[in-house]
Amino acid sequence: MKHIFTLLLFLMPLCLLAGGVKGRIIDQDGKPLAFTTIFIKETGSGSITNENGFYEIRLAPGAYSLTFHHLGYQTQSLILSIDDDMVTHDVVMLKQAYLLSEAEIKAGKEDPAYTIMRKAIAKSSYHRQQLDGYTCEVYVKGGGRLVDAPGIIRRQLEKEGMDTSATFVTESVSKITYSRPAKYVEEVISIRSNGDMRNSNPMSYINGSFYNPTVAGLVSPLSPKAFAYYKFRYITTFQEQGYQVIKIQVIPRSRGEEVVTGMLYIVENLWAIHSFDFRINTQGIEIDAMQVFAPVAESVWMPVSHKYDGRGKIFGVSFEFGYLAAVSKYDVQINPDLSNTFTVIDENIEKDLIAERKEKPAGIGGIEEVLSDSERRLLEGEEVTRK
C-alpha cells in the first residue's frame, strides 16, 4: 500500500497535465515550418516546433491564448479551452503582409532606420532597468558533431576514448533567477547528455541582453557606440497583434569579431526588441543566432525562444553544433521607480516637436521641466537603484 500511495503521489501532477494541445505548423505550400515559436500568454511560456513542424504542449484544464510566430510569416493567435483531453490544432502560416514597402533612399537623405535606431538606443537603458528581477525556466536541447579532422588528431581523440563519428546530444531544464543589474543564478533541474558540450554552451547568449552595450563580447546594435560600428538600413514595417514592427538591416562598418550582421526587429513606440536574426563570427566560429520576444507583461517584451547554429574550424578540426531553447514560466518584478509615460524624441529629425516643447512652461510638458533623480540617471544611462 505504501508503494501504491507513493506511485499515486508521483502520477497526480502528470494526471493534472494530461490535457493540452498538439499539432503541426506548415506554410501555404504544405511545407513544415521548423522551429516556429509558440507563446502561451497565461503561463508566460514559450515552446518550439521540431524539425518537422510538430508541437505538443501539456496544459492544465483552462482557457489559454496561444500565438504562433515565425519570422517572415504572419503571426497567428488562437484561444483554446483545454480539458482532460489532448486537443489537435494544425496551423497554416501565411507570408508576412507588409504595411510599407522597402524604402528608397535618395541621395543626401538619411535612411529612416537611423531615427528608429536612435530612439531604440535611447530607450535601451530603460529596458535594461525595466525589471527588478524575474524567474523563468529554460529548456535547452542541443547537439554537435566532429565533421573532419586530420588523421593524427582523430587517432589521438579515439585513443583518449572519444568516438569521433558520434553526434553529441544534450538536453536540460534550468531555472534562471535574475536580479538587477546583472546577477544570474542558474539552477539545473535536470540534464541528460552523452558527451561534453561545454565549449559550445549557449547560456552566455540566453542570459545576455542586447540592451546592454556588449553581450558575450559583441558590441550590441543598441549600444551608445553602435553608430561607430554599424550602418543601418530600413527594410519594411508590418503589423502584429496590434503592434507596428519595424525591420532593420544591421550592417557592420568593418569585419571583425566584435560585431553582428543580420536583421533586427523593433516594436514601434515601445522601441523594444521584437526579435532578431544575426550572424556572429567569434574565435573562428560562425554562429547564426535567432531570438523571438513576446509581451510577458504590459509593455514588457522578453525572449521566449532561442535558436543557435554554429560551425567552425580550428587547427584543421572542423565541427558543427546547434541549440534550441524555449523559455517558460516567466514571473517578472517590474521596477517601481520607472514609468513608461515619457516620449522618445529624435533631436536630429523631430525639430518641430522639440521647438513646440520648448515653448511650453516648465512642469507641464515643456522640455525644460525638472527631472527626478531617477529620470536623470535613466537619461544618462546610469543605473537606477531603490537607494
XYZ file of N, CA, C and O in Angstrom, residues 19-156:
552
model
N -4.156 16.850 -20.307
C -4.637 17.524 -21.495
C -3.596 18.468 -22.059
O -2.504 18.624 -21.530
N -3.951 19.116 -23.166
C -3.040 20.061 -23.790
C -3.395 20.247 -25.250
O -4.516 19.960 -25.690
N -2.445 20.726 -26.015
C -2.663 20.975 -27.436
C -1.459 20.469 -28.217
O -0.318 20.553 -27.755
N -1.731 19.898 -29.369
C -0.673 19.420 -30.242
C -1.083 19.665 -31.680
O -2.254 19.957 -31.975
N -0.145 19.564 -32.591
C -0.477 19.757 -33.994
C 0.770 19.945 -34.830
O 1.891 19.659 -34.390
N 0.548 20.455 -36.034
C 1.647 20.690 -36.961
C 1.490 22.063 -37.595
O 0.364 22.487 -37.884
N 2.597 22.740 -37.801
C 2.589 24.069 -38.405
C 3.260 23.977 -39.768
O 4.394 23.505 -39.888
N 2.534 24.438 -40.803
C 3.034 24.372 -42.179
C 2.849 25.730 -42.850
O 2.123 26.600 -42.342
N 3.487 25.903 -44.005
C 3.263 27.118 -44.785
C 2.173 26.870 -45.821
O 1.550 25.804 -45.850
N 1.932 27.859 -46.691
C 0.845 27.749 -47.668
C 1.068 26.645 -48.690
O 0.120 26.166 -49.307
N 2.320 26.237 -48.857
C 2.632 25.165 -49.805
C 2.651 23.793 -49.143
O 3.014 22.803 -49.777
N 2.294 23.748 -47.854
C 2.251 22.474 -47.154
C 3.584 22.032 -46.586
O 3.698 20.923 -46.062
N 4.599 22.895 -46.655
C 5.913 22.529 -46.127
C 5.964 22.826 -44.629
O 5.461 23.856 -44.180
N 6.550 21.932 -43.848
C 6.607 22.158 -42.388
C 7.473 23.355 -42.048
O 8.511 23.590 -42.686
N 7.046 24.107 -41.043
C 7.815 25.251 -40.562
C 8.514 24.845 -39.265
O 7.916 24.863 -38.186
N 9.755 24.440 -39.422
C 10.524 24.011 -38.260
C 10.853 25.196 -37.364
O 11.039 26.316 -37.840
N 10.903 24.938 -36.072
C 11.350 25.907 -35.069
C 10.457 27.150 -35.008
O 10.930 28.253 -34.772
N 9.159 26.950 -35.240
C 8.190 28.027 -35.037
C 7.985 28.225 -33.532
O 7.886 27.259 -32.776
N 7.925 29.491 -33.108
C 7.738 29.805 -31.689
C 6.250 29.832 -31.344
O 5.446 30.423 -32.061
N 5.897 29.184 -30.244
C 4.523 29.185 -29.727
C 4.565 29.803 -28.339
O 5.304 29.325 -27.471
N 3.807 30.877 -28.125
C 3.807 31.562 -26.834
C 2.425 31.475 -26.207
O 1.408 31.696 -26.869
N 2.398 31.119 -24.918
C 1.150 30.985 -24.167
C 1.104 32.115 -23.145
O 1.902 32.146 -22.198
N 0.185 33.039 -23.335
C 0.129 34.250 -22.514
C -0.099 33.933 -21.036
O 0.557 34.503 -20.157
N -1.025 33.038 -20.741
C -1.422 32.786 -19.354
C -0.310 32.163 -18.514
O -0.263 32.351 -17.300
N 0.578 31.420 -19.119
C 1.660 30.775 -18.381
C 3.002 31.488 -18.576
O 3.992 31.098 -17.964
N 3.032 32.520 -19.442
C 4.290 33.193 -19.729
C 5.316 32.243 -20.302
O 6.502 32.347 -20.018
N 4.854 31.318 -21.156
C 5.716 30.230 -21.611
C 5.864 30.222 -23.120
O 4.924 30.514 -23.859
N 7.064 29.854 -23.556
C 7.323 29.659 -24.965
C 7.620 28.203 -25.259
O 8.070 27.460 -24.390
N 7.356 27.802 -26.499
C 7.684 26.460 -26.956
C 8.093 26.556 -28.422
O 7.926 27.609 -29.047
N 8.627 25.476 -28.972
C 9.160 25.491 -30.333
C 8.749 24.207 -31.044
O 8.762 23.127 -30.447
N 8.407 24.311 -32.325
C 8.126 23.115 -33.112
C 9.434 22.396 -33.437
O 10.511 23.003 -33.437
N 9.324 21.104 -33.732
C 10.529 20.345 -34.071
C 10.876 20.524 -35.551
O 10.269 21.334 -36.260
N 11.840 19.734 -36.027
C 12.317 19.865 -37.408
C 11.226 19.624 -38.432
O 11.290 20.131 -39.555
N 10.190 18.872 -38.062
C 9.104 18.554 -38.989
C 7.851 19.395 -38.745
O 6.787 19.105 -39.295
N 7.971 20.421 -37.907
C 6.854 21.330 -37.682
C 5.852 20.875 -36.639
O 4.823 21.533 -36.443
N 6.119 19.773 -35.942
C 5.171 19.262 -34.943
C 5.420 19.912 -33.585
O 6.558 20.256 -33.241
N 4.366 20.058 -32.808
C 4.491 20.565 -31.446
C 3.506 19.829 -30.547
O 2.499 19.274 -31.010
N 3.793 19.813 -29.258
C 2.897 19.233 -28.257
C 3.155 19.936 -26.928
O 4.297 19.983 -26.467
N 2.109 20.506 -26.344
C 2.239 21.268 -25.103
C 1.236 20.738 -24.095
O 0.028 20.699 -24.368
N 1.709 20.307 -22.937
C 0.842 19.847 -21.858
C 0.348 21.044 -21.041
O 1.138 21.916 -20.667
N -0.956 21.078 -20.777
C -1.550 22.202 -20.058
C -2.603 21.702 -19.080
O -3.307 20.726 -19.359
N -2.708 22.377 -17.952
C -3.791 22.095 -17.017
C -5.111 22.593 -17.615
O -5.113 23.469 -18.482
N -6.247 22.038 -17.202
C -7.538 22.498 -17.729
C -7.708 24.001 -17.545
O -7.331 24.580 -16.525
N -8.267 24.657 -18.574
C -8.484 26.097 -18.519
C -8.487 26.695 -19.910
O -8.401 25.984 -20.919
N -8.606 28.018 -19.973
C -8.616 28.746 -21.244
C -7.239 29.373 -21.462
O -6.653 29.939 -20.535
N -6.743 29.289 -22.686
C -5.405 29.770 -22.988
C -5.398 30.543 -24.305
O -6.129 30.218 -25.251
N -4.525 31.573 -24.349
C -4.293 32.340 -25.572
C -2.931 31.944 -26.127
O -1.915 32.128 -25.455
N -2.905 31.408 -27.343
C -1.669 30.969 -27.970
C -1.362 31.860 -29.172
O -2.272 32.264 -29.898
N -0.094 32.168 -29.363
C 0.336 32.851 -30.576
C 1.429 32.027 -31.236
O 2.278 31.428 -30.565
N 1.383 31.989 -32.571
C 2.344 31.219 -33.368
C 3.161 32.224 -34.181
O 2.602 33.002 -34.951
N 4.483 32.196 -33.998
C 5.347 33.208 -34.594
C 6.483 32.554 -35.355
O 7.201 31.707 -34.817
N 6.644 32.951 -36.618
C 7.772 32.501 -37.437
C 8.190 33.689 -38.290
O 7.357 34.268 -38.991
N 9.479 34.067 -38.224
C 9.940 35.242 -38.954
C 9.646 35.101 -40.443
O 9.924 34.072 -41.053
N 9.048 36.171 -41.016
C 8.673 36.163 -42.426
C 7.241 35.742 -42.664
O 6.769 35.783 -43.800
N 6.528 35.328 -41.591
C 5.136 34.892 -41.703
C 4.266 35.683 -40.723
O 4.742 36.181 -39.697
N 2.983 35.796 -41.062
C 2.053 36.497 -40.199
C 1.845 35.710 -38.907
O 1.591 34.508 -38.934
N 1.945 36.410 -37.796
C 1.684 35.773 -36.507
C 0.205 35.433 -36.395
O -0.656 36.222 -36.776
N -0.098 34.245 -35.903
C -1.484 33.821 -35.728
C -1.793 33.635 -34.255
O -0.935 33.185 -33.482
N -3.011 33.993 -33.872
C -3.453 33.875 -32.486
C -4.594 32.887 -32.387
O -5.373 32.714 -33.334
N -4.710 32.256 -31.225
C -5.718 31.218 -31.023
C -6.104 31.191 -29.548
O -5.240 31.289 -28.671
N -7.396 31.105 -29.280
C -7.894 30.923 -27.909
C -8.472 29.521 -27.807
O -9.350 29.142 -28.590
N -7.971 28.744 -26.840
C -8.388 27.356 -26.690
C -8.867 27.093 -25.272
O -8.352 27.667 -24.309
N -9.856 26.225 -25.164
C -10.277 25.709 -23.864
C -9.747 24.288 -23.746
O -10.044 23.434 -24.589
N -8.972 24.040 -22.712
C -8.337 22.741 -22.520
C -9.039 22.011 -21.379
O -9.297 22.588 -20.311
N -9.371 20.745 -21.605
C -9.918 19.911 -20.532
C -8.930 18.781 -20.269
O -7.727 18.998 -20.305
N -9.420 17.598 -20.037
C -8.528 16.472 -19.720
C -7.994 15.769 -20.959
O -7.213 14.822 -20.838
N -8.442 16.197 -22.140
C -8.006 15.537 -23.378
C -7.007 16.415 -24.137
O -6.926 17.624 -23.935
N -6.274 15.774 -25.027
C -5.333 16.478 -25.881
C -6.073 16.996 -27.111
O -6.727 16.240 -27.824
N -5.992 18.314 -27.353
C -6.638 18.948 -28.499
C -5.636 19.022 -29.643
O -4.469 19.366 -29.443
N -6.085 18.691 -30.852
C -5.226 18.794 -32.034
C -5.571 20.064 -32.800
O -6.740 20.302 -33.137
N -4.562 20.883 -33.060
C -4.783 22.110 -33.822
C -3.604 22.339 -34.761
O -2.497 22.633 -34.326
N -3.852 22.169 -36.055
C -2.835 22.438 -37.067
C -2.943 23.895 -37.511
O -4.023 24.486 -37.499
N -1.816 24.462 -37.911
C -1.770 25.870 -38.286
C -1.106 26.012 -39.652
O -0.066 25.403 -39.916
N -1.745 26.806 -40.517
C -1.159 27.167 -41.803
C -0.719 28.629 -41.714
O -1.541 29.525 -41.534
N 0.568 28.870 -41.803
C 1.114 30.224 -41.683
C 1.161 30.890 -43.057
O 1.579 30.281 -44.049
N 0.725 32.153 -43.090
C 0.709 32.933 -44.323
C 1.916 33.854 -44.369
O 2.404 34.317 -43.340
N 2.396 34.140 -45.580
C 3.522 35.049 -45.733
C 3.189 36.407 -45.128
O 2.049 36.864 -45.174
N 4.203 37.056 -44.553
C 4.003 38.336 -43.890
C 3.524 39.398 -44.874
O 4.081 39.551 -45.969
N 2.448 40.095 -44.496
C 1.940 41.214 -45.301
C 2.579 42.491 -44.784
O 2.457 42.824 -43.598
N 3.265 43.226 -45.653
C 3.984 44.420 -45.234
C 3.133 45.659 -45.436
O 2.489 45.830 -46.466
N 3.132 46.535 -44.415
C 2.377 47.783 -44.495
C 3.114 48.808 -45.348
O 2.514 49.575 -46.077
N 4.426 48.817 -45.238
C 5.240 49.740 -46.010
C 6.279 48.941 -46.768
O 6.928 48.055 -46.211
N 6.436 49.240 -48.041
C 7.416 48.524 -48.836
C 8.809 49.047 -48.527
O 8.983 50.027 -47.796
N 9.793 48.415 -49.109
C 11.174 48.801 -48.867
C 11.386 50.256 -49.256
O 10.951 50.716 -50.314
N 12.041 51.010 -48.387
C 12.210 52.439 -48.612
C 13.267 52.705 -49.674
O 14.280 52.020 -49.763
N 13.023 53.731 -50.501
C 14.006 54.165 -51.475
C 14.674 55.426 -50.932
O 14.032 56.461 -50.731
N 15.966 55.350 -50.653
C 16.688 56.452 -50.050
C 17.343 57.279 -51.147
O 18.174 56.780 -51.911
N 16.948 58.547 -51.248
C 17.514 59.438 -52.250
C 18.837 60.010 -51.755
O 19.111 60.061 -50.557
N 19.660 60.447 -52.712
C 20.970 60.994 -52.382
C 20.831 62.168 -51.412
O 19.991 63.049 -51.596
N 21.652 62.158 -50.386
C 21.636 63.242 -49.412
C 20.609 63.071 -48.319
O 20.594 63.848 -47.360
N 19.729 62.099 -48.428
C 18.700 61.860 -47.426
C 19.146 60.753 -46.479
O 19.737 59.763 -46.896
N 18.828 60.907 -45.212
C 19.197 59.902 -44.225
C 18.197 58.755 -44.247
O 16.991 58.970 -44.357
N 18.706 57.548 -44.153
C 17.841 56.367 -44.074
C 16.996 56.469 -42.806
O 17.514 56.768 -41.725
N 15.663 56.231 -42.902
C 14.811 56.307 -41.701
C 15.209 55.330 -40.604
O 14.789 55.483 -39.455
N 16.031 54.336 -40.940
C 16.490 53.394 -39.914
C 17.258 54.109 -38.807
O 17.232 53.681 -37.648
N 17.926 55.211 -39.145
C 18.749 55.891 -38.140
C 17.893 56.574 -37.074
O 18.262 56.585 -35.894
N 16.749 57.129 -37.476
C 15.831 57.692 -36.479
C 15.318 56.598 -35.560
O 15.264 56.754 -34.331
N 14.932 55.466 -36.142
C 14.416 54.343 -35.353
C 15.478 53.843 -34.379
O 15.213 53.614 -33.199
N 16.713 53.704 -34.867
C 17.774 53.180 -34.015
C 18.177 54.188 -32.946
O 18.512 53.796 -31.821
N 18.156 55.481 -33.254
C 18.469 56.462 -32.218
C 17.466 56.371 -31.067
O 17.825 56.472 -29.892
N 16.190 56.161 -31.407
C 15.166 56.047 -30.371
C 15.323 54.735 -29.597
O 15.184 54.714 -28.369
N 15.610 53.648 -30.308
C 15.783 52.354 -29.635
C 17.009 52.386 -28.725
O 16.984 51.848 -27.606
N 18.089 53.017 -29.186
C 19.297 53.119 -28.361
C 19.028 53.996 -27.151
O 19.457 53.683 -26.028
N 18.298 55.102 -27.361
C 17.988 56.000 -26.244
C 17.180 55.284 -25.166
O 17.348 55.554 -23.978
N 16.316 54.364 -25.575
C 15.462 53.688 -24.601
C 16.056 52.378 -24.089
O 15.462 51.711 -23.247
N 17.221 51.982 -24.597
C 17.806 50.714 -24.157
C 18.120 50.730 -22.669
O 18.001 49.712 -21.984
N 18.524 51.890 -22.134
C 18.792 51.987 -20.702
C 17.525 51.709 -19.901
O 17.566 51.058 -18.852
N 16.382 52.198 -20.401
C 15.099 51.925 -19.737
C 14.805 50.428 -19.736
O 14.442 49.854 -18.708
N 14.969 49.775 -20.890
C 14.653 48.346 -20.979
C 15.593 47.509 -20.106
O 15.177 46.477 -19.581
N 16.838 47.935 -19.959
C 17.767 47.216 -19.090
C 17.306 47.249 -17.643
O 17.544 46.325 -16.883
N 16.655 48.337 -17.265
C 16.292 48.536 -15.871
C 14.792 48.430 -15.622
O 14.309 48.720 -14.529
N 14.056 47.991 -16.640
C 12.601 47.896 -16.532
C 12.169 46.897 -15.475
O 11.144 47.058 -14.820
N 12.978 45.853 -15.274
C 12.641 44.809 -14.309
C 13.631 44.811 -13.158
O 14.843 44.907 -13.363
N 13.100 44.692 -11.948
C 13.967 44.484 -10.785
C 14.496 43.060 -10.770
O 15.574 42.786 -10.244
N 13.710 42.144 -11.346
C 14.137 40.756 -11.393
C 13.095 39.903 -12.066
O 11.995 40.359 -12.393
N 13.444 38.667 -12.309
C 12.481 37.706 -12.842
C 13.004 36.298 -12.611
O 14.197 36.084 -12.370
N 12.091 35.343 -12.682
C 12.456 33.929 -12.717
C 11.820 33.309 -13.952
O 10.786 33.792 -14.445
N 12.430 32.280 -14.465
C 11.879 31.564 -15.613
C 12.535 30.195 -15.679
O 13.513 29.923 -14.978
N 11.982 29.338 -16.497
C 12.583 28.041 -16.778
C 13.053 28.016 -18.224
O 12.363 28.528 -19.116
N 14.221 27.441 -18.456
C 14.793 27.355 -19.788
C 15.019 25.890 -20.134
O 15.742 25.183 -19.430
N 14.367 25.459 -21.213
C 14.591 24.109 -21.746
C 15.543 24.231 -22.923
O 15.296 24.995 -23.866
N 16.649 23.515 -22.861
C 17.660 23.575 -23.913
C 17.879 22.178 -24.480
O 18.041 21.211 -23.732
N 17.862 22.106 -25.802
C 18.200 20.851 -26.477
C 19.238 21.181 -27.541
O 19.054 22.111 -28.334
N 20.332 20.453 -27.524
C 21.391 20.756 -28.482
C 22.204 19.534 -28.832
O 22.052 18.461 -28.245
N 23.061 19.719 -29.783
C 23.919 18.628 -30.214
C 25.019 19.147 -31.104
O 25.001 20.301 -31.547
N 25.989 18.314 -31.357
C 27.097 18.689 -32.219
C 27.871 17.469 -32.667
O 27.693 16.369 -32.132
N 28.708 17.679 -33.663
C 29.498 16.548 -34.150
C 30.802 17.045 -34.764
O 30.905 18.200 -35.200
N 31.755 16.166 -34.792
C 33.024 16.420 -35.451
C 32.844 16.134 -36.941
O 32.467 15.028 -37.325
N 33.067 17.145 -37.769
C 32.872 16.976 -39.209
C 34.107 16.389 -39.859
O 34.041 15.452 -40.665
N 35.263 16.928 -39.508
C 36.506 16.439 -40.114
C 37.671 16.801 -39.210
O 37.617 17.775 -38.450
N 38.729 15.997 -39.283
C 39.935 16.258 -38.503
C 41.106 15.537 -39.156
O 40.937 14.470 -39.757
N 42.301 16.122 -39.061
C 43.478 15.415 -39.578
C 43.627 14.056 -38.905
O 43.255 13.886 -37.737
N 44.173 13.104 -39.625
C 44.267 11.731 -39.128
C 44.949 11.615 -37.785
O 44.494 10.876 -36.900
N 46.039 12.369 -37.590
C 46.791 12.247 -36.341
C 45.959 12.740 -35.157
O 46.001 12.163 -34.063
N 45.170 13.801 -35.382
C 44.323 14.312 -34.305
C 43.166 13.358 -34.035
O 42.811 13.084 -32.884
N 42.582 12.823 -35.102
C 41.475 11.884 -34.935
C 41.922 10.645 -34.163
O 41.223 10.172 -33.265
N 43.100 10.139 -34.499
C 43.594 8.946 -33.803
C 43.854 9.242 -32.339
O 43.595 8.403 -31.466
N 44.380 10.434 -32.036
C 44.640 10.800 -30.654
C 43.340 10.912 -29.861
O 43.239 10.462 -28.716
